[in-house]
Short mmCIF file of C-alpha atoms in Angstrom, two decimals:
data_model
loop_
_atom_site.label_atom_id
_atom_site.label_comp_id
_atom_site.label_asym_id
_atom_site.label_seq_id
_atom_site.Cartn_x
_atom_site.Cartn_y
_atom_site.Cartn_z
CA MET G 216 -6.04 72.60 51.19
CA THR G 217 -5.49 76.29 51.94
CA ALA G 218 -8.47 78.63 51.84
CA PRO G 219 -9.47 79.94 48.39
CA VAL G 220 -8.52 83.51 47.49
CA PHE G 221 -10.90 86.10 46.08
CA LEU G 222 -9.76 89.49 44.82
CA VAL G 223 -11.42 92.69 45.98
CA PRO G 224 -10.76 96.35 45.13
CA GLU G 225 -10.06 97.27 48.75
CA LEU G 226 -9.85 95.41 52.04
CA PRO G 227 -12.55 96.19 54.63
CA ALA G 228 -11.71 98.36 57.63
CA GLY G 229 -14.29 96.68 59.87
CA SER G 230 -15.00 93.15 61.00
CA SER G 231 -17.60 92.32 58.34
CA TYR G 232 -17.65 92.36 54.56
CA LEU G 233 -20.08 91.58 51.76
CA LEU G 234 -18.37 89.70 48.94
CA ASP G 235 -20.51 90.44 45.91
CA GLY G 236 -20.06 91.12 42.20
CA SER G 237 -18.29 88.54 40.03
CA GLU G 238 -16.19 87.26 42.94
CA GLY G 239 -19.26 86.86 45.13
CA ARG G 240 -21.12 84.94 42.42
CA HIS G 241 -18.12 82.67 41.88
CA ALA G 242 -17.80 81.98 45.61
CA ALA G 243 -21.52 81.35 46.13
CA ALA G 244 -22.63 79.68 42.90
CA VAL G 245 -19.48 78.00 41.55
CA ARG G 246 -17.45 77.19 44.66
CA ARG G 247 -20.67 76.74 46.69
CA LEU G 248 -19.08 78.03 49.88
CA GLY G 249 -21.38 77.95 52.87
CA PRO G 250 -21.58 79.17 56.47
CA GLY G 251 -18.52 78.35 58.56
CA GLU G 252 -16.18 77.87 55.60
CA PRO G 253 -12.94 79.88 55.41
CA LEU G 254 -11.73 82.04 52.56
CA VAL G 255 -9.23 84.83 51.98
CA ILE G 256 -9.89 88.17 50.34
CA ALA G 257 -6.91 90.02 48.85
CA ASP G 258 -6.36 93.37 47.17
CA GLY G 259 -3.76 92.10 44.69
CA LYS G 260 -1.08 94.29 46.28
CA GLY G 261 -0.07 92.00 49.13
CA GLY G 262 -2.88 92.94 51.49
CA ALA G 263 -5.12 90.09 52.66
CA ALA G 264 -7.75 89.17 55.22
CA ALA G 265 -8.80 85.76 56.49
CA CYS G 266 -12.58 85.46 56.65
CA VAL G 267 -15.33 83.02 57.57
CA VAL G 268 -18.63 82.81 55.71
CA GLU G 269 -21.50 83.93 57.92
CA SER G 270 -24.31 83.54 55.43
CA VAL G 271 -25.07 83.12 51.73
CA GLU G 272 -27.03 85.94 50.10
CA GLY G 273 -28.85 84.06 47.35
CA LYS G 274 -26.43 82.93 44.65
CA THR G 275 -24.69 86.25 44.20
CA ALA G 276 -22.93 87.17 47.45
CA LEU G 277 -21.50 86.01 50.76
CA SER G 278 -21.63 87.79 54.09
CA LEU G 279 -18.20 87.43 55.74
CA THR G 280 -16.65 87.92 59.16
CA VAL G 281 -13.03 89.12 59.09
CA SER G 282 -10.82 87.26 61.56
CA ARG G 283 -7.30 88.40 60.64
CA ARG G 284 -5.48 90.86 58.35
CA TRP G 285 -1.92 90.91 57.08
CA GLN G 286 0.37 92.38 54.44
CA ASP G 287 2.66 90.06 52.49
CA PRO G 288 5.96 91.77 51.57
CA ALA G 289 6.89 92.04 47.92
CA PRO G 290 9.42 89.36 46.92
CA ALA G 291 13.02 90.42 46.35
CA PRO G 292 14.49 90.54 43.86
CA ARG G 293 11.43 91.44 41.78
CA VAL G 294 11.31 89.05 38.83
CA VAL G 295 10.05 90.52 35.56
CA LEU G 296 9.32 88.10 32.72
CA VAL G 297 9.69 89.50 29.22
CA GLN G 298 7.65 87.06 27.15
CA ALA G 299 7.84 87.16 23.37
CA LEU G 300 4.47 87.06 21.64
CA VAL G 301 3.54 83.60 20.37
CA LYS G 302 0.74 82.34 18.18
CA GLY G 303 -2.37 80.70 19.61
CA ASP G 304 -2.92 80.05 23.29
CA ARG G 305 0.73 79.36 24.15
CA GLY G 306 1.20 82.96 25.23
CA GLU G 307 -1.62 82.62 27.74
CA LEU G 308 -0.14 79.32 28.91
CA ALA G 309 3.23 81.00 29.40
CA VAL G 310 1.86 83.78 31.60
CA GLU G 311 -0.36 81.37 33.54
CA LEU G 312 2.57 79.12 34.44
CA ALA G 313 4.82 82.08 35.22
CA THR G 314 2.21 83.50 37.59
CA GLU G 315 1.83 80.18 39.39
CA CYS G 316 5.63 80.07 39.81
CA GLY G 317 5.72 83.56 41.34
CA VAL G 318 6.53 86.12 38.64
CA ASP G 319 6.03 89.74 39.74
CA ALA G 320 5.49 91.46 36.39
CA ILE G 321 5.12 90.44 32.75
CA VAL G 322 6.15 92.44 29.70
CA PRO G 323 4.85 91.23 26.31
CA TRP G 324 7.59 91.58 23.69
CA GLN G 325 7.09 92.01 19.94
CA ALA G 326 10.22 90.14 18.87
CA SER G 327 11.31 90.12 15.24
CA ARG G 328 10.57 86.40 14.89
CA SER G 329 7.22 86.51 16.71
CA VAL G 330 4.53 85.13 14.43
CA ALA G 331 1.81 86.78 16.52
CA LYS G 332 1.38 90.52 16.11
CA TRP G 333 -0.39 92.88 18.50
CA ASP G 334 -1.53 96.02 16.74
CA ASP G 335 -2.35 99.31 18.48
CA GLY G 336 -6.09 98.89 17.95
CA PRO G 337 -8.86 96.72 19.39
CA ARG G 338 -7.14 93.46 18.42
CA GLY G 339 -4.06 94.27 20.46
CA GLU G 340 -6.14 95.50 23.38
CA LYS G 341 -8.15 92.27 23.34
CA ALA G 342 -5.01 90.13 23.37
CA LEU G 343 -3.54 92.14 26.26
CA ALA G 344 -6.82 91.82 28.17
CA ARG G 345 -6.68 88.02 27.79
CA TRP G 346 -3.17 87.93 29.24
CA ARG G 347 -4.24 90.10 32.17
CA SER G 348 -7.33 87.99 32.84
CA THR G 349 -5.24 84.80 32.68
CA VAL G 350 -2.74 86.22 35.18
CA ARG G 351 -5.50 87.32 37.56
CA GLU G 352 -7.11 83.87 37.60
CA ALA G 353 -3.75 82.11 37.95
CA ALA G 354 -2.87 84.33 40.93
CA LYS G 355 -6.12 83.34 42.64
CA GLN G 356 -5.65 79.65 41.84
CA SER G 357 -2.14 79.66 43.32
CA ARG G 358 -3.34 81.55 46.45
CA ARG G 359 -1.30 84.68 45.74
CA THR G 360 -2.00 87.99 47.44
CA TRP G 361 0.10 89.81 44.82
CA VAL G 362 -1.30 89.91 41.27
CA PRO G 363 1.48 90.43 38.70
CA GLU G 364 1.32 93.53 36.54
CA VAL G 365 1.05 92.93 32.77
CA THR G 366 2.30 95.94 30.85
CA ALA G 367 1.58 96.99 27.29
CA ALA G 368 3.68 95.26 24.62
CA VAL G 369 7.15 96.66 23.88
CA ASN G 370 9.51 96.51 20.92
CA THR G 371 13.21 95.69 21.18
CA THR G 372 14.28 99.32 21.54
CA ALA G 373 11.95 99.81 24.52
CA LEU G 374 13.04 96.48 25.97
CA ALA G 375 16.70 97.48 25.80
CA SER G 376 15.81 100.61 27.79
CA LEU G 377 14.12 98.46 30.48
CA VAL G 378 17.18 96.21 30.62
CA SER G 379 19.52 99.17 31.07
CA GLU G 380 17.54 100.36 34.10
CA ALA G 381 17.17 96.95 35.81
CA ALA G 382 19.32 95.56 38.60
CA GLY G 383 19.96 92.52 36.39
CA ALA G 384 18.77 90.93 33.17
CA VAL G 385 19.17 87.49 31.62
CA VAL G 386 18.39 86.49 28.04
CA LEU G 387 17.63 82.78 27.86
CA ASP G 388 19.33 81.23 24.84
CA SER G 389 19.94 77.51 24.31
CA ARG G 390 23.13 78.37 22.36
CA ALA G 391 24.78 80.03 25.37
CA THR G 392 27.70 78.30 27.07
CA THR G 393 26.99 79.77 30.53
CA GLY G 394 24.17 78.34 32.62
CA LEU G 395 21.61 80.37 34.54
CA ILE G 396 22.79 78.76 37.78
CA ASP G 397 26.31 80.15 37.19
CA LEU G 398 25.36 83.83 36.85
CA PRO G 399 25.71 86.49 39.56
CA LEU G 400 22.21 87.65 40.50
CA PRO G 401 21.04 90.79 42.32
CA ASP G 402 19.55 90.63 45.80
CA ASP G 403 17.14 93.51 45.21
CA GLY G 404 15.61 95.54 42.41
CA ASP G 405 14.23 94.24 39.12
CA LEU G 406 15.64 91.03 37.68
CA ILE G 407 14.50 90.68 34.05
CA ILE G 408 14.22 87.28 32.35
CA VAL G 409 13.84 87.45 28.56
CA VAL G 410 12.17 84.54 26.76
CA GLY G 411 12.17 84.66 22.97
CA PRO G 412 9.66 83.30 20.45
CA GLU G 413 9.60 79.74 19.08
CA GLY G 414 11.99 80.79 16.32
CA GLY G 415 14.49 82.09 18.83
CA ILE G 416 16.00 85.50 19.45
CA SER G 417 17.80 87.03 16.48
CA ASP G 418 21.49 87.91 16.68
CA GLY G 419 20.63 91.60 16.38
CA GLU G 420 18.22 91.43 19.30
CA SER G 421 20.68 89.47 21.40
CA ASP G 422 23.43 92.00 20.67
CA ALA G 423 21.16 94.95 21.49
CA LEU G 424 20.11 93.47 24.82
CA ALA G 425 23.70 92.51 25.70
CA ALA G 426 24.81 96.07 24.92
CA ALA G 427 22.13 97.29 27.33
CA GLY G 428 23.61 95.12 30.10
CA ALA G 429 21.86 91.75 29.79
CA GLN G 430 23.66 88.47 30.41
CA VAL G 431 23.01 85.54 28.07
CA ALA G 432 22.55 82.08 29.56
CA ARG G 433 21.04 78.69 28.90
CA LEU G 434 18.45 77.34 31.29
CA GLY G 435 19.54 73.71 31.28
CA PRO G 436 20.58 70.77 29.09
CA THR G 437 17.27 70.59 27.21
CA VAL G 438 15.47 73.07 24.96
CA LEU G 439 12.13 74.19 26.39
CA ARG G 440 9.28 75.76 24.49
CA THR G 441 8.66 79.46 24.92
CA SER G 442 5.49 78.65 26.86
CA THR G 443 7.39 76.76 29.58
CA ALA G 444 10.87 78.34 29.66
CA GLY G 445 9.82 81.37 31.70
CA ALA G 446 8.11 79.34 34.41
CA ALA G 447 11.10 77.00 34.68
CA ALA G 448 13.49 79.95 34.99
CA ILE G 449 11.36 81.61 37.67
CA ALA G 450 11.36 78.38 39.68
CA VAL G 451 15.15 78.18 39.42
CA LEU G 452 15.45 81.79 40.57
CA GLY G 453 13.26 81.00 43.56
CA VAL G 454 16.04 78.68 44.76
CA LEU G 455 19.06 80.70 43.60
CA THR G 456 17.88 83.92 45.26
CA ARG G 457 16.22 84.59 48.63
CA ARG G 458 12.72 84.67 47.10
CA TRP G 459 11.74 81.22 48.43
CA ARG G 460 13.57 81.45 51.75
#
């Protein structure tokens, strides 16, 4: 298995580093890493350093020796998942799976048929914080040096503006006659994938996004839930574009 990844605010300039705080406690007390074991520290922006544990400082920190540094390039095209808000923990499942499959940014969308509602107060902030925390942990679990950005929630008007500025955009709709694998896709820039709520995207929303430049396509022969459609689409794009090459 590849070395575990721990996220730090900034990579060290020297050859030693003290991994403390919440990441240090997790490495020492939960993962029980000991002297001689490898790990990777990353800044969430593609920068990473391979390290070896020199010593354990109680149960709260590890003293590390840095053996190698590198910078992973940002994938191209940059895949942005627009995920409609869904009730319960399916939204968190959606962003977790999308992160594991390589998404670069996530935009929560307050679709007209979304049962879940994020207000502008503490409740909405708490829900957004859960998505961001889920994405951060999923990035570490999947050994990513890039942590996807999770923006504030948008309405359909704001989403149409994002679509108009992107290099490409696809609205996933099981009613579409064109498949995702048949669409022309950009080589660079932002490629937006829009996943609607369990009740589907309304005709008005579909028309507004199409007017802004989005293509409408079906993912495959079966109908996936909103919590899995985004991850499946991102995996397909990994093959159809140069992201996985």
